[in-house]
Tab-separated table of C-alpha atoms in Angstrom:
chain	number	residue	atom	x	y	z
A	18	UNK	CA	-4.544	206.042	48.369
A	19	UNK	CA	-4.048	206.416	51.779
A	20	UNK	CA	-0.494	206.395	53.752
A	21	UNK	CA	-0.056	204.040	56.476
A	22	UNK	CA	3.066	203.638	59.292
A	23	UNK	CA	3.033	200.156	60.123
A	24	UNK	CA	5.562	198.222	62.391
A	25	UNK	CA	5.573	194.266	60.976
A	26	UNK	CA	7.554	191.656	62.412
A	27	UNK	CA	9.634	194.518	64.630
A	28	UNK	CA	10.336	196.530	61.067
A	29	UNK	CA	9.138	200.421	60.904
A	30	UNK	CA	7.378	200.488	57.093
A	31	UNK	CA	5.434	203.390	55.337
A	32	UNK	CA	3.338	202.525	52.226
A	33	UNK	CA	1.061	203.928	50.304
A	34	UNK	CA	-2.505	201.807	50.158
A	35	UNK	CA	-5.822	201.760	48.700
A	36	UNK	CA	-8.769	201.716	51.516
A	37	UNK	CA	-10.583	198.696	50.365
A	38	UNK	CA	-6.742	196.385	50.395
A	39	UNK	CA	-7.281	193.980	53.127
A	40	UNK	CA	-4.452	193.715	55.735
A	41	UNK	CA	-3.554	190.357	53.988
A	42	UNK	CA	-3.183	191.501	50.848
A	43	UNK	CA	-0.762	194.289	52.209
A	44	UNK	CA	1.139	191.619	53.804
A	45	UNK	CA	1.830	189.295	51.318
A	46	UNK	CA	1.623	191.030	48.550
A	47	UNK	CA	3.477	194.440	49.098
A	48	UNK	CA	5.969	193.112	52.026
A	49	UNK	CA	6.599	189.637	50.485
A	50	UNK	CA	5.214	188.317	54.010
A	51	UNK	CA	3.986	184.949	51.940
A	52	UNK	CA	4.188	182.931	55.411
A	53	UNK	CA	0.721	184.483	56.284
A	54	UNK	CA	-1.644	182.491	53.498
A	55	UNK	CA	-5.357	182.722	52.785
A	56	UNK	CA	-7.316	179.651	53.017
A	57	UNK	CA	-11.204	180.319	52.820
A	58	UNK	CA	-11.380	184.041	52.008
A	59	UNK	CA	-14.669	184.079	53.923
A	60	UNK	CA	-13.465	184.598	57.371
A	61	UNK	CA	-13.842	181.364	58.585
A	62	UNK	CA	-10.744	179.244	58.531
A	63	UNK	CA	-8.016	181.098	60.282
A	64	UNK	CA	-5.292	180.429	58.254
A	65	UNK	CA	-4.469	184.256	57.417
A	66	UNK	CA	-4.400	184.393	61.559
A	67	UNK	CA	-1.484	187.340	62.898
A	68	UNK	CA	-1.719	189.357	66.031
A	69	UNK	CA	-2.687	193.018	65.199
A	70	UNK	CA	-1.389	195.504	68.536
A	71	UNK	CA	-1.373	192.063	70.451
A	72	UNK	CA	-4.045	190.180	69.482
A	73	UNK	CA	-4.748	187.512	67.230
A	74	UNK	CA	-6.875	188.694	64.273
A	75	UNK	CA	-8.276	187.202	60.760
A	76	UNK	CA	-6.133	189.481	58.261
A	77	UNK	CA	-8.580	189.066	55.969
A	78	UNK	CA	-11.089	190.685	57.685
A	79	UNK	CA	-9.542	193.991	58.614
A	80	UNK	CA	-8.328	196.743	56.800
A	81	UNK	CA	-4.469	197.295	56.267
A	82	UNK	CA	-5.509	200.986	57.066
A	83	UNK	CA	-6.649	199.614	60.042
A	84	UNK	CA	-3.436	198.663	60.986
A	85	UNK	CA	-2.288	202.417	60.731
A	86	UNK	CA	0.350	203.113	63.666
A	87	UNK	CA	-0.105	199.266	64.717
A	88	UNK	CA	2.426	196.442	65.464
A	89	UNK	CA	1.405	193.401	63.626
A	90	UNK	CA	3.312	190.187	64.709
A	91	UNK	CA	3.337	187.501	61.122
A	92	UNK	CA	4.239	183.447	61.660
A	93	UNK	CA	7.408	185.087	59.800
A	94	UNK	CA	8.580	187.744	63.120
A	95	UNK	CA	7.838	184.991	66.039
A	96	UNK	CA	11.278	182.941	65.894
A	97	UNK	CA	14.043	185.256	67.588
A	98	UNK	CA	17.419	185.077	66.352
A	99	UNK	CA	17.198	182.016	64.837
A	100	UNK	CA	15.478	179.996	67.209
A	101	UNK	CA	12.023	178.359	66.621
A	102	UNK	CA	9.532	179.836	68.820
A	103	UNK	CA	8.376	177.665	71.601
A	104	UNK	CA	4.731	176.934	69.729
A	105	UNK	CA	6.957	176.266	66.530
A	106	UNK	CA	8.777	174.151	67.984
A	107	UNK	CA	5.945	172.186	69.392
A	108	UNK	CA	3.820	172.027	66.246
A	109	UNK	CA	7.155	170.148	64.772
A	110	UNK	CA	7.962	167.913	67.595
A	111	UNK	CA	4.482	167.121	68.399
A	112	UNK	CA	3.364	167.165	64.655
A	113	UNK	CA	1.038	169.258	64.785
A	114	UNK	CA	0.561	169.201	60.859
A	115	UNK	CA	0.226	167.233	57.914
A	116	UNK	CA	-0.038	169.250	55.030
A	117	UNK	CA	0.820	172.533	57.043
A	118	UNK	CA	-1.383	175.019	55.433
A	119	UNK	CA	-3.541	175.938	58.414
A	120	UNK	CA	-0.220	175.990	60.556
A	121	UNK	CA	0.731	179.861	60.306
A	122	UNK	CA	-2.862	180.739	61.585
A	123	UNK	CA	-2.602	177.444	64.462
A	124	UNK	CA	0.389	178.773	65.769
A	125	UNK	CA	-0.361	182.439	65.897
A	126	UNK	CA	-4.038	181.777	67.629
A	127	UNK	CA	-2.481	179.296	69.981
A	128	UNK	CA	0.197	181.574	70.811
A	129	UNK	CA	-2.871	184.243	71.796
A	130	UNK	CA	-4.807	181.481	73.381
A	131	UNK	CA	-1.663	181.285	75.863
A	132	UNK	CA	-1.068	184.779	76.510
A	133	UNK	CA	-4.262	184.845	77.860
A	134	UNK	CA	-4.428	181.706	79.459
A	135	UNK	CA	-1.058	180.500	80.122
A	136	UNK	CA	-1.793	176.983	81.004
A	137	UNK	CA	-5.044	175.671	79.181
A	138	UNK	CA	-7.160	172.577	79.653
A	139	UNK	CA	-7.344	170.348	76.757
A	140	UNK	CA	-11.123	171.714	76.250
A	141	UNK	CA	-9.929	174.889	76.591
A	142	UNK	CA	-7.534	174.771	74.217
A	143	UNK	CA	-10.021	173.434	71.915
A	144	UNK	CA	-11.987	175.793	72.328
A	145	UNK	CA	-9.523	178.733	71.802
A	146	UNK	CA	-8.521	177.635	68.671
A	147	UNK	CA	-11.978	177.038	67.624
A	148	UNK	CA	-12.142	179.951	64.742
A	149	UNK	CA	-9.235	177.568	62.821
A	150	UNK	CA	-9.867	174.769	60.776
A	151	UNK	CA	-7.700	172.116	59.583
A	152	UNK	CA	-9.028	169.502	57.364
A	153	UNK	CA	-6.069	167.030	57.978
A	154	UNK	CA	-5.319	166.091	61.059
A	155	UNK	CA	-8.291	165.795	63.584
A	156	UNK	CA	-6.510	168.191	65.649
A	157	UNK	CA	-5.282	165.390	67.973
A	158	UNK	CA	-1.361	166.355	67.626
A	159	UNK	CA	-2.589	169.894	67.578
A	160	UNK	CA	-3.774	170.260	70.665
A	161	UNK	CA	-0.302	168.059	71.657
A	162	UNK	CA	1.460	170.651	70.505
A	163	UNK	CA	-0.300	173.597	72.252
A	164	UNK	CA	-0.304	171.670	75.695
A	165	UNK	CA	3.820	170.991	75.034
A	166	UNK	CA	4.331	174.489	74.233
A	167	UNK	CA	2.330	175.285	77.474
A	168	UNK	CA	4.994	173.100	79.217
A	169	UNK	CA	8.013	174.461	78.163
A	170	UNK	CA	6.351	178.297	78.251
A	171	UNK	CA	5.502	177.962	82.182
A	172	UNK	CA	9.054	176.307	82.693
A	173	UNK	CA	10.641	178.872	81.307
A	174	UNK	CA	8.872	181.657	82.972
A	175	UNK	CA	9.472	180.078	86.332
A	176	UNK	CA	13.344	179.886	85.316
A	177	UNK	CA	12.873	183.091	84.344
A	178	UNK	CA	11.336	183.740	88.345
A	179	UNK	CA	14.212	182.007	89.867
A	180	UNK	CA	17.113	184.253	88.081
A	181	UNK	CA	15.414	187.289	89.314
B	12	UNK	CA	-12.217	188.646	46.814
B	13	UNK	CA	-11.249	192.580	47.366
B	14	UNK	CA	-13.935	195.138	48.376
B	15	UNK	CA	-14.939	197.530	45.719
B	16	UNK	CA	-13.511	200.862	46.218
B	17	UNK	CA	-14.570	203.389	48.503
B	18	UNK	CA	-13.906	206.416	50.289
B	19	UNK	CA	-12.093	205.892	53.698
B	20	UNK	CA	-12.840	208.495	56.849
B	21	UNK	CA	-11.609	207.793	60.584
B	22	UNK	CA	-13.383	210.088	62.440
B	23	UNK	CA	-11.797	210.348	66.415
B	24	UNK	CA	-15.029	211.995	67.643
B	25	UNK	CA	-18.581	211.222	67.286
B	26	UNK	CA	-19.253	214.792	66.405
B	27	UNK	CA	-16.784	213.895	63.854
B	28	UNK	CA	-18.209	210.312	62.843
B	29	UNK	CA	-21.560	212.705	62.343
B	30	UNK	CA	-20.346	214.987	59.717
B	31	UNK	CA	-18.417	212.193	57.952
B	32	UNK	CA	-21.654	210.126	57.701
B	33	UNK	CA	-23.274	213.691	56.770
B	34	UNK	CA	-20.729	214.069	53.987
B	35	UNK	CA	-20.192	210.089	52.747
B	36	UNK	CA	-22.627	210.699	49.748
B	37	UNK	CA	-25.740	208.089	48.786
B	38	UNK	CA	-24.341	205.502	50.304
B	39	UNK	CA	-22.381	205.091	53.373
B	40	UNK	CA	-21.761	202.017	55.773
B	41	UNK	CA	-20.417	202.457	59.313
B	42	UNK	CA	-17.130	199.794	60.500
B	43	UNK	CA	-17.646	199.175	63.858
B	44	UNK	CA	-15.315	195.991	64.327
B	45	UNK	CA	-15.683	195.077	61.006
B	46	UNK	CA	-16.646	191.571	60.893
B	47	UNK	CA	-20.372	191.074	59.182
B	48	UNK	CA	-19.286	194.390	57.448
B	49	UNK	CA	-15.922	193.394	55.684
B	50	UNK	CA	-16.899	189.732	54.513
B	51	UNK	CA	-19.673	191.736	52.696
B	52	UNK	CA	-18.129	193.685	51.366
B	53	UNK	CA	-15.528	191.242	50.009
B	54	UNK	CA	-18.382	189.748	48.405
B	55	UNK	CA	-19.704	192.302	46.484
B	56	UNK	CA	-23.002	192.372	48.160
B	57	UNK	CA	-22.417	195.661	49.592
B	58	UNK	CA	-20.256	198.663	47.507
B	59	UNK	CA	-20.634	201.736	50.335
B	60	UNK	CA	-19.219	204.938	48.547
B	61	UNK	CA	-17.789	205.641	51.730
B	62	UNK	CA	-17.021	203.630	54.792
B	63	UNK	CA	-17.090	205.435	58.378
B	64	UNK	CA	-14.500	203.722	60.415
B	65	UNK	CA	-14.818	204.334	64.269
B	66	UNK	CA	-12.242	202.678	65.491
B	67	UNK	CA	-10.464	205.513	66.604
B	68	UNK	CA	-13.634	206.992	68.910
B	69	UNK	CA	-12.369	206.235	72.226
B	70	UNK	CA	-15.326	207.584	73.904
B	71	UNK	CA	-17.201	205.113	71.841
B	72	UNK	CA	-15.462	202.199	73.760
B	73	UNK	CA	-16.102	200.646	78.030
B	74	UNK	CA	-18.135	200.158	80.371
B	75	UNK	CA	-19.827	202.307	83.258
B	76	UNK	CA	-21.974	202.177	85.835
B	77	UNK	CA	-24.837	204.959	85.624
B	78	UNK	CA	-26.437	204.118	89.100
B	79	UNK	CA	-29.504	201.800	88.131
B	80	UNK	CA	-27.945	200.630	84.800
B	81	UNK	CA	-24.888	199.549	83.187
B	82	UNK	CA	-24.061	201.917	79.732
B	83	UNK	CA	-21.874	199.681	77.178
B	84	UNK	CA	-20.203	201.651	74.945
B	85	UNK	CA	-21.185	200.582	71.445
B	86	UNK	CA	-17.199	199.818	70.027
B	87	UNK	CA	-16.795	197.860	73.314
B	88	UNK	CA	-14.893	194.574	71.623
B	89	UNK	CA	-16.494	191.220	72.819
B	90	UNK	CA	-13.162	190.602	74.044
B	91	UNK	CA	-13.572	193.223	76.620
B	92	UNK	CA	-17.349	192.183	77.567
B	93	UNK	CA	-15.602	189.138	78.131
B	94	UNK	CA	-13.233	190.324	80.512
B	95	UNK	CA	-15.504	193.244	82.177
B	96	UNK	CA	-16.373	192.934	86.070
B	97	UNK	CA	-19.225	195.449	85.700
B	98	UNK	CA	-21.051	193.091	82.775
B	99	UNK	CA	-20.174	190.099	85.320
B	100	UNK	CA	-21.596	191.321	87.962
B	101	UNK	CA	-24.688	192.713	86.900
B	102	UNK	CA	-25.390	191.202	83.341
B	103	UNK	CA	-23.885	188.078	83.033
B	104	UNK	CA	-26.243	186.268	80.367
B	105	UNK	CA	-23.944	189.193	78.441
B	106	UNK	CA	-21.167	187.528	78.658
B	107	UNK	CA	-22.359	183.826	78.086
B	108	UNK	CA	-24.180	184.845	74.964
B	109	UNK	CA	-21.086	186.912	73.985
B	110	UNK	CA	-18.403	183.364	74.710
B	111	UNK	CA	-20.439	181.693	71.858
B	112	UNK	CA	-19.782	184.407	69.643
B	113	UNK	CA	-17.811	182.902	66.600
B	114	UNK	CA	-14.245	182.918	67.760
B	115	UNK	CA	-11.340	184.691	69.399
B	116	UNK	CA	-10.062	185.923	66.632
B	117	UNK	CA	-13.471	187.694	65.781
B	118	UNK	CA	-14.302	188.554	69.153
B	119	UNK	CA	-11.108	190.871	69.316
B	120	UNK	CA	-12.588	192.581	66.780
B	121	UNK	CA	-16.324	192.369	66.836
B	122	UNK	CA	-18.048	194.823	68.765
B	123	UNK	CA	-21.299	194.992	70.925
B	124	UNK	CA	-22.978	197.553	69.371
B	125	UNK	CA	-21.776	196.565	65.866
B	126	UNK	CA	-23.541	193.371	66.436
B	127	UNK	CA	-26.708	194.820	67.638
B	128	UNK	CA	-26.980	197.577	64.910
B	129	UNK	CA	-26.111	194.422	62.266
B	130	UNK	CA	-29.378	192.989	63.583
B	131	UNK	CA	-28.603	189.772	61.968
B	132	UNK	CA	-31.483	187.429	63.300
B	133	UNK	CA	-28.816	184.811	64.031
B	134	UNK	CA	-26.681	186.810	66.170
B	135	UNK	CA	-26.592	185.965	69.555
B	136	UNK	CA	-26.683	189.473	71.203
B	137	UNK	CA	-30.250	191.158	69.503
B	138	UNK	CA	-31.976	188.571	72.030
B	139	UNK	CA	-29.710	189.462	74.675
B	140	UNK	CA	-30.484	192.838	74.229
B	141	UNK	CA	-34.462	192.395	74.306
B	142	UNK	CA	-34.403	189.868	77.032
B	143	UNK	CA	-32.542	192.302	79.498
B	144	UNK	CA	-34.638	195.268	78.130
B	145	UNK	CA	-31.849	197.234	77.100
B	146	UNK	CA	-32.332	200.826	75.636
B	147	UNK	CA	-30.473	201.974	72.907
B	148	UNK	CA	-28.520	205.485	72.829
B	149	UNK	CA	-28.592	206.722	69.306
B	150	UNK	CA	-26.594	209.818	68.041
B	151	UNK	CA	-27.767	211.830	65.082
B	152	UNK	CA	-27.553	215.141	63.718
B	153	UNK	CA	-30.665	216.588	65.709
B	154	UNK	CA	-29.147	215.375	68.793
B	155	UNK	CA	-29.629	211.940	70.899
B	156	UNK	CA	-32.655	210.003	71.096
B	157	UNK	CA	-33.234	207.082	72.872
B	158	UNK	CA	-34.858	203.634	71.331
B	159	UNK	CA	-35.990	200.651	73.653
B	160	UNK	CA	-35.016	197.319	72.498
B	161	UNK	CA	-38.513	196.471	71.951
B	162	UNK	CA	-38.842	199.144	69.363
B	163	UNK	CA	-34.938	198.734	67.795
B	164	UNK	CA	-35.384	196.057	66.145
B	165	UNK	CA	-37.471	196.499	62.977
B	166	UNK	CA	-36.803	193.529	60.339
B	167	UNK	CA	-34.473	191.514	58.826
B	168	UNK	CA	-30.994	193.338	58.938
B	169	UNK	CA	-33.225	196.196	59.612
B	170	UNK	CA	-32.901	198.155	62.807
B	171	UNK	CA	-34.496	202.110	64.199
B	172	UNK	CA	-31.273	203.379	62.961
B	173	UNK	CA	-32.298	206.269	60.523
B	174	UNK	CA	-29.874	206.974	57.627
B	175	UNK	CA	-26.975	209.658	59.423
B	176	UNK	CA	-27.476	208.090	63.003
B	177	UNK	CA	-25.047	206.092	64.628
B	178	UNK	CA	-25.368	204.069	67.565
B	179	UNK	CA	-23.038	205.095	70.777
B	180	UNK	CA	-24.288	203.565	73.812
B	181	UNK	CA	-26.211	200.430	74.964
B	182	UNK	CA	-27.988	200.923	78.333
B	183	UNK	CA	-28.887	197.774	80.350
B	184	UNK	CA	-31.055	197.982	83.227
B	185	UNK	CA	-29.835	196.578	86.272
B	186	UNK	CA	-31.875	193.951	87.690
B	187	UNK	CA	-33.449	193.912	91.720
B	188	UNK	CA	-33.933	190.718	93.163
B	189	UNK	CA	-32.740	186.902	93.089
B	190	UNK	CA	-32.315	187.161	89.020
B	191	UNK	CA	-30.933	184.094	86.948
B	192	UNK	CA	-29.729	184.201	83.919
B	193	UNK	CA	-28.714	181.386	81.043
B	194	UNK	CA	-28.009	181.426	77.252
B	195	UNK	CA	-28.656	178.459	75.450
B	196	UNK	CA	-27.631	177.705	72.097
B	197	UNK	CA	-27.740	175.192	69.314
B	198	UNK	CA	-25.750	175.103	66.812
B	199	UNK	CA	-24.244	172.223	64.675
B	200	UNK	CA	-20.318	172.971	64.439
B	201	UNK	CA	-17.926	175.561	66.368
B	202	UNK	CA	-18.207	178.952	65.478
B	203	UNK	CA	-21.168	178.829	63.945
B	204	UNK	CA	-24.546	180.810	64.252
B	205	UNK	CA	-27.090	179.989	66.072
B	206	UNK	CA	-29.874	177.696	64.654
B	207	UNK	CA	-32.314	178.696	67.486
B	208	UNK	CA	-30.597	179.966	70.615
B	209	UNK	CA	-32.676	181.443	73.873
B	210	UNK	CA	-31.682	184.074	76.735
B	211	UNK	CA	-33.589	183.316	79.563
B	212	UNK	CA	-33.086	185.838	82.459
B	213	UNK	CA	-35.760	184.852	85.789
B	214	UNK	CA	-36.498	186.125	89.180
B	215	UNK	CA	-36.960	183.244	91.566
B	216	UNK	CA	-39.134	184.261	94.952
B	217	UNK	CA	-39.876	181.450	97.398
B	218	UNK	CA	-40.190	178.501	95.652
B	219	UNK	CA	-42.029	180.127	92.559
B	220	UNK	CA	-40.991	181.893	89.623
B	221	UNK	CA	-41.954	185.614	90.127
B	222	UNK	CA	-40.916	187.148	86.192
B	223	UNK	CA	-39.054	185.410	83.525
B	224	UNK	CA	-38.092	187.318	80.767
B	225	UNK	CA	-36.970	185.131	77.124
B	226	UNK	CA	-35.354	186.114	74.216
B	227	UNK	CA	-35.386	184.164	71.113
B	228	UNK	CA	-32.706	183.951	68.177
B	229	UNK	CA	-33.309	183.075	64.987
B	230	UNK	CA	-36.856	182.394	65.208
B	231	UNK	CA	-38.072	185.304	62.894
B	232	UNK	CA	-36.593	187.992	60.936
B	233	UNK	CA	-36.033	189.943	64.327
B	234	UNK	CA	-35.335	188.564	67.917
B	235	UNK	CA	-38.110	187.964	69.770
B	236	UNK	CA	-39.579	187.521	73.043
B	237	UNK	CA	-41.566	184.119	73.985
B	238	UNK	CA	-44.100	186.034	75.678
B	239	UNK	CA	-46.844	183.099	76.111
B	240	UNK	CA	-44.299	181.467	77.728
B	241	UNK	CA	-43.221	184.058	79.680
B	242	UNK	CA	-46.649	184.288	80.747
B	243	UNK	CA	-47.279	180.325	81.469
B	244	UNK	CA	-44.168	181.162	84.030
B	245	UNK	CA	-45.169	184.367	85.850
B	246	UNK	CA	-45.960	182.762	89.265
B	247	UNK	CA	-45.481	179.173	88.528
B	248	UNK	CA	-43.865	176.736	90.383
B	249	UNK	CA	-40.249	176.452	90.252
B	250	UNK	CA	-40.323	173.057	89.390
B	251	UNK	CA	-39.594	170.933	86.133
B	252	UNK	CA	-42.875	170.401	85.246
B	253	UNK	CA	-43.739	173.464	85.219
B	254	UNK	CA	-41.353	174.622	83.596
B	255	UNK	CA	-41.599	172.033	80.759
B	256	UNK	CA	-45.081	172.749	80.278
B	257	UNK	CA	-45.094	176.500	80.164
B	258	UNK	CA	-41.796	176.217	77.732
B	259	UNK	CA	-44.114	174.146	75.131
B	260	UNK	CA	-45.974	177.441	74.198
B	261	UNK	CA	-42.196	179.196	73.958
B	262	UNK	CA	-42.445	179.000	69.768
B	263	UNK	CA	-46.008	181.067	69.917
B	264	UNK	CA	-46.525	183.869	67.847
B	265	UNK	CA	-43.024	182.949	65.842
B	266	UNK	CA	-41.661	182.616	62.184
B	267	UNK	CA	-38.532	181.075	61.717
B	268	UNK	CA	-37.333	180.317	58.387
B	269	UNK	CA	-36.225	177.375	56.627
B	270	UNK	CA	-32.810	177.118	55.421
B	271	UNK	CA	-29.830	174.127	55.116
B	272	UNK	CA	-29.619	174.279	58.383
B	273	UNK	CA	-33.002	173.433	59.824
B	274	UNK	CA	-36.711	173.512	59.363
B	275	UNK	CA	-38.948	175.955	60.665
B	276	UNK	CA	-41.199	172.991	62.342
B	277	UNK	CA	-37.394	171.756	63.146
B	278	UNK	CA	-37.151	175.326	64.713
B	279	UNK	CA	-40.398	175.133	67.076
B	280	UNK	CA	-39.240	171.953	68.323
B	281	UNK	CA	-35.572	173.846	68.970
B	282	UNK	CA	-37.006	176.784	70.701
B	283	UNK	CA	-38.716	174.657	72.925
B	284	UNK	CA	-36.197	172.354	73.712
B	285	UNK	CA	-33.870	175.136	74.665
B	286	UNK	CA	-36.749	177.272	76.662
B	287	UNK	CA	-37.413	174.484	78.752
B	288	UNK	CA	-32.795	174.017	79.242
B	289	UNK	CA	-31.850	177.847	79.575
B	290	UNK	CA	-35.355	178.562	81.656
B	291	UNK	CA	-34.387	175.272	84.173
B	292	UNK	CA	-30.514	176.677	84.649
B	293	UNK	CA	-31.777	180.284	84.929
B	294	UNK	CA	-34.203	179.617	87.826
B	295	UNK	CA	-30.941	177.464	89.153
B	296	UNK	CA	-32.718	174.015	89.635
């Protein structure tokens, strides 16, 4: 066993874990974080998607050790105080979704996607959500959803702008 | 799936990462980003007794600028390939081979010279590597030696890497001259590997093509250079004719496999195809 310090979702937590337990595992399994699901267990579908110090990262394919003295960020810590996130939001208004499995991992890579590229062509953000699969929708409302959450992100940093 | 169990060291030093790998037993594996090694591992088909995590080896991660080349630390995330000016400026087909590297998600975590020391055939970087005649910086209890790309790559999943060596740095030569360079890749579905992919990298000089240089993926158990069609381009017009023509020898001397995704005649055609498309946008016509 090894002991890991691991902030998730803006809570401090210190657990005891073997090695080989896959950041996943840890997360739904010893912190109840069930939001975060496993689709393909092969590293190819992006559902178990959460951002690891920042960045968006297949939980399945790292180490919860790995994630010693991290801050990992689950679809269950991005609404604050109640209110949806904007890429939440989106997903639902847009509907992004039809049977909503892939739709943790969507919304955590699309939320990366725009950190790093705030405002995204529609390629683009094809592209950047390229490691995630869905097998209902055809992605259409999808990428809908990312470009509305785009939208509202820039208006709201440029409200932000105007305050200061 | 859950990796068997194993012994767990996270070495900060690569003095450190030496003795662990010294002192990991019969059978050790080395994490580098972790994503070849873990899915592997999740399936059974590799048990290390002990893995050798260096994510923690700081001096194991960036890029610098040693005068006539460009030294890319091997824990160097594709993400930050991605974003470095150095790799942009002076090694670019880097970072278009690296963009077609499964996704963002695994390029945060994937590393450069985790990728090259995988040596999977159908990784995108080994031909990279050969095309821009890198040399690679290898760390081992006697000391560092230093392997050209030419000679790193042995076999199948098989690399120059002796058992209780670890790779640290990549060196890339940087390049005098009107140089070029394209990646071209095929491949049937985002985020895939490549079927056949090729690096081209060429030195235009008035009108003519004065070196090309052509790395192939996938098109044998090791990357390999197209060197008949290398040699149909050394001095030839800069045209597409001649181009086409000397890129119709580019599957010489190969021997891809056959597999659900292609043929190896399917293959010859491919590497072809693609010689003739990276070798046109390299020479910029």
């Amino acid at each position: 066993m090894s002991q890991i310090n691991v902030r998730v979702d803006g809570v401090a937590y210190t657990d005891d874990v073997e090695p080989r337990t896959l950041l996943v595992h840890y997360l739904r399994e010893q912190l109840g974080k069930v939001g975060t699901v496993i689709g393909c267990d092969t590293s190819n579908c992006g559902a178990c998607t959460v951002h690891l110090d920042g960045a968006a990262v297949k939980s399945c394919t790292v180490l919860a050790v790995q994630a010693d003295g991290g801050e990992v960020t689950t679809i269950e810590g991005l609404a604050q105080d109640g209110a949806l996130h904007p890429m939440q939001k989106a997903f639902h208004e847009m509907h992004g979704l039809q049977c909503g499995f892939c739709t943790p991992g969507m919304i955590m890579a699309s939320v990366d996607l725009l950190r790093e590229n705030p405002n995204p062509s529609e390629t683009e953000i094809r592209e950047g959500i390229e490691g995630n699969l869905c097998r209902c929708t055809g992605y259409q409302n999808i990428v809908r959803a990312v470009q509305q959450a785009a939208g509202e992100m820039a208006g709201s940093a440029s409200a932000r702008e105007e305050v200061r | 799936m859950i990796p068997a169990a194993f012994e767990y060291a996270r070495p900060t030093t690569v003095d450190e990462a030496l003795q662990a790998i010294a002192d990991g037993g019969e059978d050790v594996k080395i994490l580098a980003g972790g994503q070849s090694l873990i899915p592997v591992m999740r399936l059974r088909l590799a048990a290390p007794e002990t893995v050798v995590d260096l994510s923690r080896i700081e001096e194991l991660r960036g890029v610098r600028d040693d005068g006539d080349a460009l030294v890319i630390g091997a824990m160097t995330t594709h993400h930050d390939v991605l974003t470095d000016p150095l790799i942009a400026q002076h090694a670019p087909l880097i970072a278009a081979a690296t963009e077609t590297v499964a996704d963002r998600q695994v390029r945060a975590r994937g590393t450069f010279g985790g990728a090259l020391a995988h040596a999977d055939p159908a990784g995108d970087l080994p031909a990279v590597a050969l095309a821009l005649d890198a040399e690679f910086v290898i760390a081992g209890p006697g000391g560092r030696r230093t392997v050209p790309a030419a000679d790193f790559f042995v076999d199948y999943l098989t690399t120059a890497l002796e058992e209780g060596e670890l790779l640290v740095e990549i060196r890339v030569p940087k390049l005098a001259g009107q140089w070029g360079m394209h990646y071209e890749k095929f491949n049937r579905v985002a985020q895939a590997w490549s079927i056949v992919a090729v690096a081209a990298v060429v030195r235009r000089d008035d009108g003519h093509i004065a070196e090309a240089r052509i790395g192939l993926t996938n098109m044998g158990p090791t990357p390999l250079r197209a060197r008949a069609a290398e040699s149909a381009l050394a001095g030839a017009e800069a045209s597409a004719e001649a181009i086409a023509a000397a890129a119709r020898s580019a599957a010489e001397g190969t021997s891809p496999s056959s597999d659900l995704n292609a043929q190896a005649d399917y293959r010859e055609h491919l590497a072809q195809v693609l010689t003739r498309r990276a070798v046109t946008a390299a020479a910029g016509l």
